[in-house]
mmCIF file with all atom_site columns, C-alpha atoms in Angstrom:
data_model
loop_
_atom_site.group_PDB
_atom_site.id
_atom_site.type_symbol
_atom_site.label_atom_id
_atom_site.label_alt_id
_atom_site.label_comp_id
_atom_site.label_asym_id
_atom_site.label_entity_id
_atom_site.label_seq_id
_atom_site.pdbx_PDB_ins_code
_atom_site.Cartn_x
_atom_site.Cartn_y
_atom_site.Cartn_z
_atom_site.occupancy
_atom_site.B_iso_or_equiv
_atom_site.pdbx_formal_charge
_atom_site.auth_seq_id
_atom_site.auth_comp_id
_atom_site.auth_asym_id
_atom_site.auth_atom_id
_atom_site.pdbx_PDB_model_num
ATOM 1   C CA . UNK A 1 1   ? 40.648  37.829  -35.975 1.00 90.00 ? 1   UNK A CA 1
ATOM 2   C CA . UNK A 1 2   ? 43.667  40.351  -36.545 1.00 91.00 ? 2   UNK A CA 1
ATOM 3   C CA . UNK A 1 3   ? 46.609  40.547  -36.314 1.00 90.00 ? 3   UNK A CA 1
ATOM 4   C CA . UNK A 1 4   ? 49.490  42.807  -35.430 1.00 89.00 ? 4   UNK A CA 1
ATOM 5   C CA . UNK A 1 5   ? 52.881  42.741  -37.929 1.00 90.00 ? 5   UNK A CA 1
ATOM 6   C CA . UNK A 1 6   ? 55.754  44.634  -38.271 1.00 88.00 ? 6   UNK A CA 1
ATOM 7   C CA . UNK A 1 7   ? 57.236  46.800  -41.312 1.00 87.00 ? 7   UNK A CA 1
ATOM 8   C CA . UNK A 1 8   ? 58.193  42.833  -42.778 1.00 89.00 ? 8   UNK A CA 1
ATOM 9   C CA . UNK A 1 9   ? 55.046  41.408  -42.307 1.00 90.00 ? 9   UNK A CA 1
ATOM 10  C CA . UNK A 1 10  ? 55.937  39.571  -39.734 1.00 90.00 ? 10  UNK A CA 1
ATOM 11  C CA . UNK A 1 11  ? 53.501  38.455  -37.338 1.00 91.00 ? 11  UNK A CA 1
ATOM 12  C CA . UNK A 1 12  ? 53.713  39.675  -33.888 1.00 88.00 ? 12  UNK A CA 1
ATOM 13  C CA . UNK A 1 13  ? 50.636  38.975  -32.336 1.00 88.00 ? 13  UNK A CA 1
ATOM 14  C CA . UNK A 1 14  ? 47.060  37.900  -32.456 1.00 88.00 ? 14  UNK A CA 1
ATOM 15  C CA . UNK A 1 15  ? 44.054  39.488  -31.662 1.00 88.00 ? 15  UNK A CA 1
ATOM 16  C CA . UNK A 1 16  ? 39.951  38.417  -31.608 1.00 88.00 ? 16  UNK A CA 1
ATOM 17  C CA . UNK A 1 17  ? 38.972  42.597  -31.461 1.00 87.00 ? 17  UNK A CA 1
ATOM 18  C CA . UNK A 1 18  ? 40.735  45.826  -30.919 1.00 87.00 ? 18  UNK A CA 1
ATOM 19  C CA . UNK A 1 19  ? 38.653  47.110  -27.889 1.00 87.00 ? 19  UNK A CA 1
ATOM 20  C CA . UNK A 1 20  ? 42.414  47.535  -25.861 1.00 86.00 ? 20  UNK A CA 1
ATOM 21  C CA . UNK A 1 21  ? 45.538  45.425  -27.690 1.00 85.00 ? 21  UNK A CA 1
ATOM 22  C CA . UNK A 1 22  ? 48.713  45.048  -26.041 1.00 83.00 ? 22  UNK A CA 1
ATOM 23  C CA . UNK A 1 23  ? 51.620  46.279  -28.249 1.00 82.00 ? 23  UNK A CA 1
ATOM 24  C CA . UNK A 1 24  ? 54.982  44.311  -27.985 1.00 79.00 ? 24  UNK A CA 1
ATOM 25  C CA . UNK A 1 25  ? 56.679  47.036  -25.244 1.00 79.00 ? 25  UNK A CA 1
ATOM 26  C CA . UNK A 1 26  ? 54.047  45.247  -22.791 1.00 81.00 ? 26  UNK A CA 1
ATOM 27  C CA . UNK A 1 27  ? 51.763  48.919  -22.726 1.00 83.00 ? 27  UNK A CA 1
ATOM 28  C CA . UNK A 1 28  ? 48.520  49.084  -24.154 1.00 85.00 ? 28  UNK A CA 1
ATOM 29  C CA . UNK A 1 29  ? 46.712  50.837  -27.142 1.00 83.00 ? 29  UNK A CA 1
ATOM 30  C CA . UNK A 1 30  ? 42.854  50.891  -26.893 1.00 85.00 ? 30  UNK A CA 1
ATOM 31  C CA . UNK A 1 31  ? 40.366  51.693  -29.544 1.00 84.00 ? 31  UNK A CA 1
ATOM 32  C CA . UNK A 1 32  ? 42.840  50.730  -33.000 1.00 86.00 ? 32  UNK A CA 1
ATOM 33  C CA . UNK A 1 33  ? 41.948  50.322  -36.763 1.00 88.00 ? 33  UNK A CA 1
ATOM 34  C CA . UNK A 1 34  ? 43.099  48.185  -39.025 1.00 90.00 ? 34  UNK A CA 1
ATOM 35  C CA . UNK A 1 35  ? 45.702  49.710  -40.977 1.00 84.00 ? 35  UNK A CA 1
ATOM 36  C CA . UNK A 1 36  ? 46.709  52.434  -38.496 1.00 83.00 ? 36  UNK A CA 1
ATOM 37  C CA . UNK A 1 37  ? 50.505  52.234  -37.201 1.00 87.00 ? 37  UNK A CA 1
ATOM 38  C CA . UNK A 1 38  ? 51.102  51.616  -33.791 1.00 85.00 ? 38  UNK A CA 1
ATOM 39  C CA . UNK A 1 39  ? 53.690  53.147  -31.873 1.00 84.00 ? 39  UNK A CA 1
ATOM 40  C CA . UNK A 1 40  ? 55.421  51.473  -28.923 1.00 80.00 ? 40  UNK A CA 1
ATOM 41  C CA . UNK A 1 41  ? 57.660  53.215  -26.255 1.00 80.00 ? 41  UNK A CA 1
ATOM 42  C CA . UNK A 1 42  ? 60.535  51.595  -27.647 1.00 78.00 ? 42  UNK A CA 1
ATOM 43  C CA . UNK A 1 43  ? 60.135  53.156  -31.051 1.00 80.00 ? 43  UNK A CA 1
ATOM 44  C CA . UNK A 1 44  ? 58.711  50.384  -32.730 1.00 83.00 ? 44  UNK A CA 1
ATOM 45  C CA . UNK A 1 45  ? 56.004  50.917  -35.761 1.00 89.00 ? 45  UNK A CA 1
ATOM 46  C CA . UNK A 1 46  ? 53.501  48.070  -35.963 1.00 88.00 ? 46  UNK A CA 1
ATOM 47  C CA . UNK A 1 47  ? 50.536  47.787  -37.744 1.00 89.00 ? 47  UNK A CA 1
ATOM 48  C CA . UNK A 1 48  ? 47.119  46.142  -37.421 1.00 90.00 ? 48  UNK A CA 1
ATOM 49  C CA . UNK A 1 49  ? 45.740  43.541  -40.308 1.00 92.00 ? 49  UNK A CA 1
ATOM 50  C CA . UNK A 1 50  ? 42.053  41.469  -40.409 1.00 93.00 ? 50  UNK A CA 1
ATOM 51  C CA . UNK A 1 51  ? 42.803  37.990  -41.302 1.00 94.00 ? 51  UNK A CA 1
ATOM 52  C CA . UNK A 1 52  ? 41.193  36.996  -44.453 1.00 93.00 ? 52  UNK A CA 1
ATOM 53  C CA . UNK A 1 53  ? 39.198  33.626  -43.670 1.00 93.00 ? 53  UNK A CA 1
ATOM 54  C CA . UNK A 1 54  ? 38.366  32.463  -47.137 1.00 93.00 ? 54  UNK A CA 1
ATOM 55  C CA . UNK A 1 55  ? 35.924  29.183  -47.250 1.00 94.00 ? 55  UNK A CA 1
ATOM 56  C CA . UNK A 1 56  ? 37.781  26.531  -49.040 1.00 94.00 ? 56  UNK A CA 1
ATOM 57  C CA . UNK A 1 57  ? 35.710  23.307  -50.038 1.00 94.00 ? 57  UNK A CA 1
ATOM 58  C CA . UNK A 1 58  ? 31.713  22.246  -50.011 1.00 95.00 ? 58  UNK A CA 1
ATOM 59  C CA . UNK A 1 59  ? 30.245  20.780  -47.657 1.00 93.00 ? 59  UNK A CA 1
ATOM 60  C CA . UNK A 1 60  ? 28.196  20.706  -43.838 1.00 93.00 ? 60  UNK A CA 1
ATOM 61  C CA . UNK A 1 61  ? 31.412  19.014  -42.370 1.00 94.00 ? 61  UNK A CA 1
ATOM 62  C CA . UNK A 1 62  ? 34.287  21.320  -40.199 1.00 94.00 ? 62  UNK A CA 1
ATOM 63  C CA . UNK A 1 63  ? 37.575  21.005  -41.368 1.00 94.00 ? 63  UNK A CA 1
ATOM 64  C CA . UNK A 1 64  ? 39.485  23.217  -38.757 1.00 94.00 ? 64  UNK A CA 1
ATOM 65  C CA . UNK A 1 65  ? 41.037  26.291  -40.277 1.00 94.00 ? 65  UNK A CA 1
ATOM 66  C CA . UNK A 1 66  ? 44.333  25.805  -42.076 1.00 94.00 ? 66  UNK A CA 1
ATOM 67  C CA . UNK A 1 67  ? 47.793  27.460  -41.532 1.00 93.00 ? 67  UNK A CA 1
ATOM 68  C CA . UNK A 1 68  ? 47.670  31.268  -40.710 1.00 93.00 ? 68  UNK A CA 1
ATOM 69  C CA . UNK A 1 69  ? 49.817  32.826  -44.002 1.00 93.00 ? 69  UNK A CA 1
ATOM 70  C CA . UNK A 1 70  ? 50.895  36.357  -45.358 1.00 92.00 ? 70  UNK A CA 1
ATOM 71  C CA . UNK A 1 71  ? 49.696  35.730  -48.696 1.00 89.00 ? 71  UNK A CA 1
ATOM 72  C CA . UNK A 1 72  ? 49.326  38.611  -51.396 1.00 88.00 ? 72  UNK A CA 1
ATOM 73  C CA . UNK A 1 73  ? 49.497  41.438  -49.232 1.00 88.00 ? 73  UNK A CA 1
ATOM 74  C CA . UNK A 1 74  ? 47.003  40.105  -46.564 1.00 92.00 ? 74  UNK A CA 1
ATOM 75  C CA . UNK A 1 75  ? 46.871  37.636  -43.708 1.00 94.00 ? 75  UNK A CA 1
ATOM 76  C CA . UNK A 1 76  ? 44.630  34.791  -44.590 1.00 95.00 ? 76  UNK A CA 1
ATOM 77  C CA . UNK A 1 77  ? 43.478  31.300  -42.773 1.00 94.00 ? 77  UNK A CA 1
ATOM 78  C CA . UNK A 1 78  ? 41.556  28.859  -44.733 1.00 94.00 ? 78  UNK A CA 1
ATOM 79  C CA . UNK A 1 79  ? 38.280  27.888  -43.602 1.00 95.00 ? 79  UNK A CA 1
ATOM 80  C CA . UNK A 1 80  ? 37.973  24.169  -44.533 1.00 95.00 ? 80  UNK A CA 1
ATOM 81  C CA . UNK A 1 81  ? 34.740  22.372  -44.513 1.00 96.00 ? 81  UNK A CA 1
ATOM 82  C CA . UNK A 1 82  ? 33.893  18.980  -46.515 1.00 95.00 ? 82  UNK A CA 1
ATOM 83  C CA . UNK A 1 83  ? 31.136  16.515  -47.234 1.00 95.00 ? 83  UNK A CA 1
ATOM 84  C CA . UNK A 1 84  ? 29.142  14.785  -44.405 1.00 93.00 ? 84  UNK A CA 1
ATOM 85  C CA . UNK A 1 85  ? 30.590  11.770  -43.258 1.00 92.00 ? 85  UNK A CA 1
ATOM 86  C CA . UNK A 1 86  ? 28.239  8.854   -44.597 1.00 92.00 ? 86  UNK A CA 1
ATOM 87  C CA . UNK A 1 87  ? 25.517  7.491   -41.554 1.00 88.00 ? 87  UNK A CA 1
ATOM 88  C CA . UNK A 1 88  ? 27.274  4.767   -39.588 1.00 87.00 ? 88  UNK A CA 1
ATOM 89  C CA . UNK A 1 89  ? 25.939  1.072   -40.607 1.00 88.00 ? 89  UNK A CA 1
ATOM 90  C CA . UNK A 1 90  ? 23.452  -0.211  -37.893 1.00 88.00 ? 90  UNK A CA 1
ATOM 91  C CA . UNK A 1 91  ? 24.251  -2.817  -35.978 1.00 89.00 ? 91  UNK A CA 1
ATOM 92  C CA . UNK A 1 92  ? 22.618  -6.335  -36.376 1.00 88.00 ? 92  UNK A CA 1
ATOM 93  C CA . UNK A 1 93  ? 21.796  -9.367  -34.703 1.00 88.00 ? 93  UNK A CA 1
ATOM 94  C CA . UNK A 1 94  ? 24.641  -10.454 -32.728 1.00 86.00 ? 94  UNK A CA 1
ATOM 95  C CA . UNK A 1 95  ? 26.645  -7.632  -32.270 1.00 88.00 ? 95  UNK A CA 1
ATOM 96  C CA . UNK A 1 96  ? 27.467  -5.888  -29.202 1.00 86.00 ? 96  UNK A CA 1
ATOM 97  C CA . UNK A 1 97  ? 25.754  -2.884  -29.400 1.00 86.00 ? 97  UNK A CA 1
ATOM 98  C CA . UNK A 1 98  ? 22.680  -4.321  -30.782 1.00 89.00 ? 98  UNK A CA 1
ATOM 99  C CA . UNK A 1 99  ? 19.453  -3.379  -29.273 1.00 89.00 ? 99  UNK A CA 1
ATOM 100 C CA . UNK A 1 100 ? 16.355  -4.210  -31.280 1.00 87.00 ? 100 UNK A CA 1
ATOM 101 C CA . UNK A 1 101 ? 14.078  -1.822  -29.430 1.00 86.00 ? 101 UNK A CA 1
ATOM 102 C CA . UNK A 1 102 ? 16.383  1.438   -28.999 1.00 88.00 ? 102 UNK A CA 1
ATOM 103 C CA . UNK A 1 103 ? 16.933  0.972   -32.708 1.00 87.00 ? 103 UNK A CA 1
ATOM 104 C CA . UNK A 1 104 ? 13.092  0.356   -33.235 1.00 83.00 ? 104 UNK A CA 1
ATOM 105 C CA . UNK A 1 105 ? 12.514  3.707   -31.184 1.00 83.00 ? 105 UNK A CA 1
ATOM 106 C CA . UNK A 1 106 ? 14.924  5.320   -32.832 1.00 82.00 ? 106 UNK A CA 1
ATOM 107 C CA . UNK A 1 107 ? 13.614  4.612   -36.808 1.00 80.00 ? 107 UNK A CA 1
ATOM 108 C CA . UNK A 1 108 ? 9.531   4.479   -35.931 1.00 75.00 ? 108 UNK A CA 1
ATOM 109 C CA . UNK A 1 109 ? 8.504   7.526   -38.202 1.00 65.00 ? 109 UNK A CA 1
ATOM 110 C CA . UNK A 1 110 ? 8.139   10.261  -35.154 1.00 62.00 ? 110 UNK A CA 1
ATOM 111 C CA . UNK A 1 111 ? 6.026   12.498  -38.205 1.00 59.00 ? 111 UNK A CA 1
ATOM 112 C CA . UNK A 1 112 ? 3.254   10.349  -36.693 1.00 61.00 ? 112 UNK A CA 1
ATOM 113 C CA . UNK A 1 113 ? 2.479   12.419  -32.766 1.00 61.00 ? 113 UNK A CA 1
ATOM 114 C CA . UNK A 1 114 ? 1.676   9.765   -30.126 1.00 60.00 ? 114 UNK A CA 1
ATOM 115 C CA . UNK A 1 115 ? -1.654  11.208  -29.509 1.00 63.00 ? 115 UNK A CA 1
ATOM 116 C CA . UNK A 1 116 ? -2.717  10.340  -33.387 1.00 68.00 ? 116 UNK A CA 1
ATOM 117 C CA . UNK A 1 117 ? -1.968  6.670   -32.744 1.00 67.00 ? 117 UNK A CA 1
ATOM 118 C CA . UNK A 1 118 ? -3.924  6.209   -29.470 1.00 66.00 ? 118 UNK A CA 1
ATOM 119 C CA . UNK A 1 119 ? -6.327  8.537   -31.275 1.00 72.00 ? 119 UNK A CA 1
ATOM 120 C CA . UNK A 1 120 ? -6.539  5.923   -34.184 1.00 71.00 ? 120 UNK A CA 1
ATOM 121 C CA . UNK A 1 121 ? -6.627  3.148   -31.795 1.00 71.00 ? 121 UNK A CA 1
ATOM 122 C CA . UNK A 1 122 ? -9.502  3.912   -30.112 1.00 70.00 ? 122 UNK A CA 1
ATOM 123 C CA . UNK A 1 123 ? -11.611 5.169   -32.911 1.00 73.00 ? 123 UNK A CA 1
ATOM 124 C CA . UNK A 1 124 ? -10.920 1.491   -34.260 1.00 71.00 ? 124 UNK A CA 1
ATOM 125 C CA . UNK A 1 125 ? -11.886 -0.125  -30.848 1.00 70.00 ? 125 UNK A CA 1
ATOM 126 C CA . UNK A 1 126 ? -14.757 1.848   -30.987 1.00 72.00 ? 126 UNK A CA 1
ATOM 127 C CA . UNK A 1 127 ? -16.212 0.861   -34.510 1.00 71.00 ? 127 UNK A CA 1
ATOM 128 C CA . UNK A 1 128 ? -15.174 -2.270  -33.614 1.00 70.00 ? 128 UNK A CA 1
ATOM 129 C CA . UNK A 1 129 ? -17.360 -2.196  -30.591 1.00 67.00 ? 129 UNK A CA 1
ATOM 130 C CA . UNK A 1 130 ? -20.574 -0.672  -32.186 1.00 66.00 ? 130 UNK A CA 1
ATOM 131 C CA . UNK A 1 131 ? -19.977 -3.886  -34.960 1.00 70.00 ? 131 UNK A CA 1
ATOM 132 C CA . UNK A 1 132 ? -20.488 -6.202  -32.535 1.00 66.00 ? 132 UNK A CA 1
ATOM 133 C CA . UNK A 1 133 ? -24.094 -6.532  -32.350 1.00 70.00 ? 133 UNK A CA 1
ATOM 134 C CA . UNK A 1 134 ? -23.779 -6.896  -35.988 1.00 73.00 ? 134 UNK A CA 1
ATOM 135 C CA . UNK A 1 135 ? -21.961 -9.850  -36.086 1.00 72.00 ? 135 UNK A CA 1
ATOM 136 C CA . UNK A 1 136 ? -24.111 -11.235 -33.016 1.00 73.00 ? 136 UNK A CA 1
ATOM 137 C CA . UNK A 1 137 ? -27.399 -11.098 -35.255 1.00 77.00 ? 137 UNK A CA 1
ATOM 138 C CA . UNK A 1 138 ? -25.328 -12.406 -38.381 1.00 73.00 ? 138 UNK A CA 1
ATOM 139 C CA . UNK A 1 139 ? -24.101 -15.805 -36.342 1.00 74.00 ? 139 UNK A CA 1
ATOM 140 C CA . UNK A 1 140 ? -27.741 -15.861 -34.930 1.00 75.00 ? 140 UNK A CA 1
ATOM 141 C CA . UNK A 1 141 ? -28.960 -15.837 -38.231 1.00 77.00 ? 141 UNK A CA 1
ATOM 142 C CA . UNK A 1 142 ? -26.935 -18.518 -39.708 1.00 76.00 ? 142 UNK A CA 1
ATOM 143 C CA . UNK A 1 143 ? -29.022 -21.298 -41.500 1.00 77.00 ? 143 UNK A CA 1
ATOM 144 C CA . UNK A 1 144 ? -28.413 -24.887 -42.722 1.00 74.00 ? 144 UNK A CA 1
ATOM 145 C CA . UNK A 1 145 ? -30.266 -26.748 -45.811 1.00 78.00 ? 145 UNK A CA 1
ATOM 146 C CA . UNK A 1 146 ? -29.571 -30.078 -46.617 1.00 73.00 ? 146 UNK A CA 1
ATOM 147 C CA . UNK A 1 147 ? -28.276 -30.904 -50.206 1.00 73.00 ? 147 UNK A CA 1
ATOM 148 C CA . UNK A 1 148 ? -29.836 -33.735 -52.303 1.00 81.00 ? 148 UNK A CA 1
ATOM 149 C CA . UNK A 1 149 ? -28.209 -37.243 -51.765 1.00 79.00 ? 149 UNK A CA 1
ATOM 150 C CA . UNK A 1 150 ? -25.818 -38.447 -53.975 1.00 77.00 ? 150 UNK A CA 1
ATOM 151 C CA . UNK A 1 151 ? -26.697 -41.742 -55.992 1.00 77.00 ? 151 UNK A CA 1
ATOM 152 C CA . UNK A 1 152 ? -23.680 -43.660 -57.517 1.00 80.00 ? 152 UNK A CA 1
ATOM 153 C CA . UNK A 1 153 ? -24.551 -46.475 -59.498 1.00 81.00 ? 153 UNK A CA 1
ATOM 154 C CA . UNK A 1 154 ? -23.722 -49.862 -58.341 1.00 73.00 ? 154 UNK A CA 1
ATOM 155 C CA . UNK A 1 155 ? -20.082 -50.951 -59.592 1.00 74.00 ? 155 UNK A CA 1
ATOM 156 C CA . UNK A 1 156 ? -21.526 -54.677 -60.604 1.00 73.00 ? 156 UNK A CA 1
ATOM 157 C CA . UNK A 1 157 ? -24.801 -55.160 -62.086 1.00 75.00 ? 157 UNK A CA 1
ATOM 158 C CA . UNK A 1 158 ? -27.683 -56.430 -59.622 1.00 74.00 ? 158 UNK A CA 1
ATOM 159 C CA . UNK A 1 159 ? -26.079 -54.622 -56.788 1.00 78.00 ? 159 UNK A CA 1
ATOM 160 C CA . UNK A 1 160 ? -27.684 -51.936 -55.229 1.00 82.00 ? 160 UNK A CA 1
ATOM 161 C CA . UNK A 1 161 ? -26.958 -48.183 -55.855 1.00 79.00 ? 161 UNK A CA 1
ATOM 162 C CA . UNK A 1 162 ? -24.715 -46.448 -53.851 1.00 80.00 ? 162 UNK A CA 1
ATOM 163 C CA . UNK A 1 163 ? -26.363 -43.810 -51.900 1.00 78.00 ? 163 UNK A CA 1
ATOM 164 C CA . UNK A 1 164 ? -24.602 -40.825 -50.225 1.00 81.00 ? 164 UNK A CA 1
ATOM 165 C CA . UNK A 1 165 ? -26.390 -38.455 -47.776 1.00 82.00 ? 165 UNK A CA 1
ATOM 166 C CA . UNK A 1 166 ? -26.422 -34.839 -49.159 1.00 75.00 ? 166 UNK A CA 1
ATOM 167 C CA . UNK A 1 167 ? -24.071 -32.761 -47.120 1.00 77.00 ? 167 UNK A CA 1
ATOM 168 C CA . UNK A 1 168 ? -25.040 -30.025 -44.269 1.00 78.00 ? 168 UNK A CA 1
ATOM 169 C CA . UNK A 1 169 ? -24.090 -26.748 -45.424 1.00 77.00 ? 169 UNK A CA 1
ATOM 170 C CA . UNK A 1 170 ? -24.584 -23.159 -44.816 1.00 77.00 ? 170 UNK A CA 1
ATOM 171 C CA . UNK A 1 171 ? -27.002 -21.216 -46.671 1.00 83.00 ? 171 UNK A CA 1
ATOM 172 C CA . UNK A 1 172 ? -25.728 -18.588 -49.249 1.00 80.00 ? 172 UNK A CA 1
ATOM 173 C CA . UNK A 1 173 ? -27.681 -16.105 -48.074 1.00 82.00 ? 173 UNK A CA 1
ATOM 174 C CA . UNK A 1 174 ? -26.510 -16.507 -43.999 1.00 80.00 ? 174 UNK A CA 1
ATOM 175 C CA . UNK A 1 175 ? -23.202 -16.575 -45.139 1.00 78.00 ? 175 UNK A CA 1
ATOM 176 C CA . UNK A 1 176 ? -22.864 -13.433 -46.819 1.00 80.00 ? 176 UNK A CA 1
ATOM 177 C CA . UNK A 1 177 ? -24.695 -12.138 -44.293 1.00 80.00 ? 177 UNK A CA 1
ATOM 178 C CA . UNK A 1 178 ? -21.864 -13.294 -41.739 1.00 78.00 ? 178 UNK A CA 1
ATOM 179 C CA . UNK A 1 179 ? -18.947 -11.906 -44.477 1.00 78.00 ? 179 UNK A CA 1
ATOM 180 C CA . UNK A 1 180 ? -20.600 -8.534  -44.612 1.00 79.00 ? 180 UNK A CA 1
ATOM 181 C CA . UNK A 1 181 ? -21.050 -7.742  -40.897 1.00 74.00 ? 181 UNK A CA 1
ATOM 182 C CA . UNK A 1 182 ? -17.533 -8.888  -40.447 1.00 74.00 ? 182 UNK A CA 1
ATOM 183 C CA . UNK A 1 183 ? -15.752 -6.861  -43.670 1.00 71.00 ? 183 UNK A CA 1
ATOM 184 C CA . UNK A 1 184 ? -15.790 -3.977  -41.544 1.00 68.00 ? 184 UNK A CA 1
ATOM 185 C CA . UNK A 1 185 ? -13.974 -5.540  -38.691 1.00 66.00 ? 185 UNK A CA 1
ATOM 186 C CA . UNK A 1 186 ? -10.984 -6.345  -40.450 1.00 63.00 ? 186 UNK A CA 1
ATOM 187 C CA . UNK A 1 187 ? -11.041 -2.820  -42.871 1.00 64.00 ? 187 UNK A CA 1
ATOM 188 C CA . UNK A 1 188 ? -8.538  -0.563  -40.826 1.00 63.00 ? 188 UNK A CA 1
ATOM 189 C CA . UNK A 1 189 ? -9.079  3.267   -41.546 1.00 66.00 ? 189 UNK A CA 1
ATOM 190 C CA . UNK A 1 190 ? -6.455  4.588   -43.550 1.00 66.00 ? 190 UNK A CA 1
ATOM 191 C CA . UNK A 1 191 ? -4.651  6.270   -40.126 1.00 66.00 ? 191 UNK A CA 1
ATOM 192 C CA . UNK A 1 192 ? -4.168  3.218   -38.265 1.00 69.00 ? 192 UNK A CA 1
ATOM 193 C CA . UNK A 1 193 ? -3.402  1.434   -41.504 1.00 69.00 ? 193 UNK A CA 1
ATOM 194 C CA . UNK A 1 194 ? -0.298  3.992   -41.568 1.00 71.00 ? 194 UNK A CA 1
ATOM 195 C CA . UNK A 1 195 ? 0.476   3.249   -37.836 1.00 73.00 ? 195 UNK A CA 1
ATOM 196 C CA . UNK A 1 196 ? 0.851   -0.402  -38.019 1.00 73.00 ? 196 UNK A CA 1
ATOM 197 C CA . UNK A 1 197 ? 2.509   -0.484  -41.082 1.00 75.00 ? 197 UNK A CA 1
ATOM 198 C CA . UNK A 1 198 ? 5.424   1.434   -40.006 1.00 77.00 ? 198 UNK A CA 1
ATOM 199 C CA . UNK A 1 199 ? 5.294   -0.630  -37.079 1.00 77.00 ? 199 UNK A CA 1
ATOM 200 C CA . UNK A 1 200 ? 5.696   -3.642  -38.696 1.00 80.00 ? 200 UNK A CA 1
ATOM 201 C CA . UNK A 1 201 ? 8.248   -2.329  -40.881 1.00 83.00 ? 201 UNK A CA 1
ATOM 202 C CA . UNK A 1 202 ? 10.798  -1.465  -38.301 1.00 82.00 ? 202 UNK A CA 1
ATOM 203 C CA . UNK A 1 203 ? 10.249  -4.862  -36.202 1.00 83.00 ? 203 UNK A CA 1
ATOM 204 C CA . UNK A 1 204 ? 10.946  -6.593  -39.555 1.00 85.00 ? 204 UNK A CA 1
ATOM 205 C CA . UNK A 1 205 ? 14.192  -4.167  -39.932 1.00 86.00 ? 205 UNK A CA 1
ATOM 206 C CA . UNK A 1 206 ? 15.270  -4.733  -36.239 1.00 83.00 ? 206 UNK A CA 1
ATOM 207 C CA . UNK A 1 207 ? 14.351  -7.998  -35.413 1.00 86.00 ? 207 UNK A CA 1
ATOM 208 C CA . UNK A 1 208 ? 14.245  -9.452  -31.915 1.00 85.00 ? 208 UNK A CA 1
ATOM 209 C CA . UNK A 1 209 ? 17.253  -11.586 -31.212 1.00 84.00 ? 209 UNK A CA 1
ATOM 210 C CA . UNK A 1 210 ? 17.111  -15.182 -30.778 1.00 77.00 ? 210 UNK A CA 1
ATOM 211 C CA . UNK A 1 211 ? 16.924  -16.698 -27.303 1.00 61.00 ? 211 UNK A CA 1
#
């Protein structure tokens, strides 16, 4: 920006280049430096000045620009800037603007492409699938023994003994059998461990309103 003054400093016009500037007579001078006099028709001396833009403050925030000043020999216009504004509060349950599955589109961790979590789906499904015969054979090879009966001795003497029938049980063996062909069904790979994690974190965050 520039500006043109007169012999007081006083400003006269502005300017955003000096490709053709119109002097105060109302004719033209093309092609000016700063610091060069310009001459009107009239007689007049005037002379071109950059404006100083100095950055005053920290920050990612726009101030606006402050007053435009003849200060210390040169024109000058602060540049303000200032701290970001701190992240609106979301809304919750009950409010207006609350919409539990913008806001759960909105904070799902997008660092995670679309085609990784259908990817991680299916390789799941798939495992799953191939485990299946697995767990078929280990319910077809379940087993039952029969414990010992129980004997508890009579609570008045001459009575008989009472006698309780051993209970029906699985067998050790057939049930770790059944526990280890289903371990892997419930052991999500790491990926889609990640996926529905941060799934279930933002429904928690953003829950669905009440009816």
């Amino acid at each position: 920006m520039y500006i043109i003054e007169n012999e007081a400093h006083d400003k006269i016009s502005e300017h955003k280049n000096l490709s053709k500037v119109k002097r105060p007579d109302g004719g033209w001078s093309t092609n000016v430096k700063v610091g060069d006099p310009i001459h009107d028709e009239d007689g007049g001396v005037y002379f071109i000045q950059r404006v100083l833009e100095p950055v005053v403050g920290e920050g990612p925030r726009n101030l606006g620009w402050g007053p435009l000043e003849y200060v210390d020999g040169s024109w000058q216009r602060e540049n303000r800037i200032g701290p970001a504004l701190p992240p609106p509060q979301d809304p919750v349950p009950g409010d207006d603007l609350y919409n539990h599955r913008d806001l759960r589109k909105r904070d799902y961790d997008k660092n995670i492409p679309m085609g990784d979590q259908a990817d991680a789906i299916l390789k799941w499904a798939t495992s799953i699938r191939m485990k299946q015969s697995a767990v078929a054979d280990a319910v077809d090879g379940l087993t039952i023994e029969q414990l010992p009966d129980v004997v508890t001795p009579a609570a008045v003497e001459g009575d008989p003994d009472v006698v309780t029938p051993g209970a029906i049980q699985l067998t050790a063996d057939s049930l770790n059998g059944l526990k280890s062909a289903l371990d892997p069904v419930f052991d999500l790979p790491s990926d889609l461990d990640g996926v529905i994690g941060q799934w279930t974190s933002v429904k928690a965050k953003f829950p669905k309103p009440e009816e």
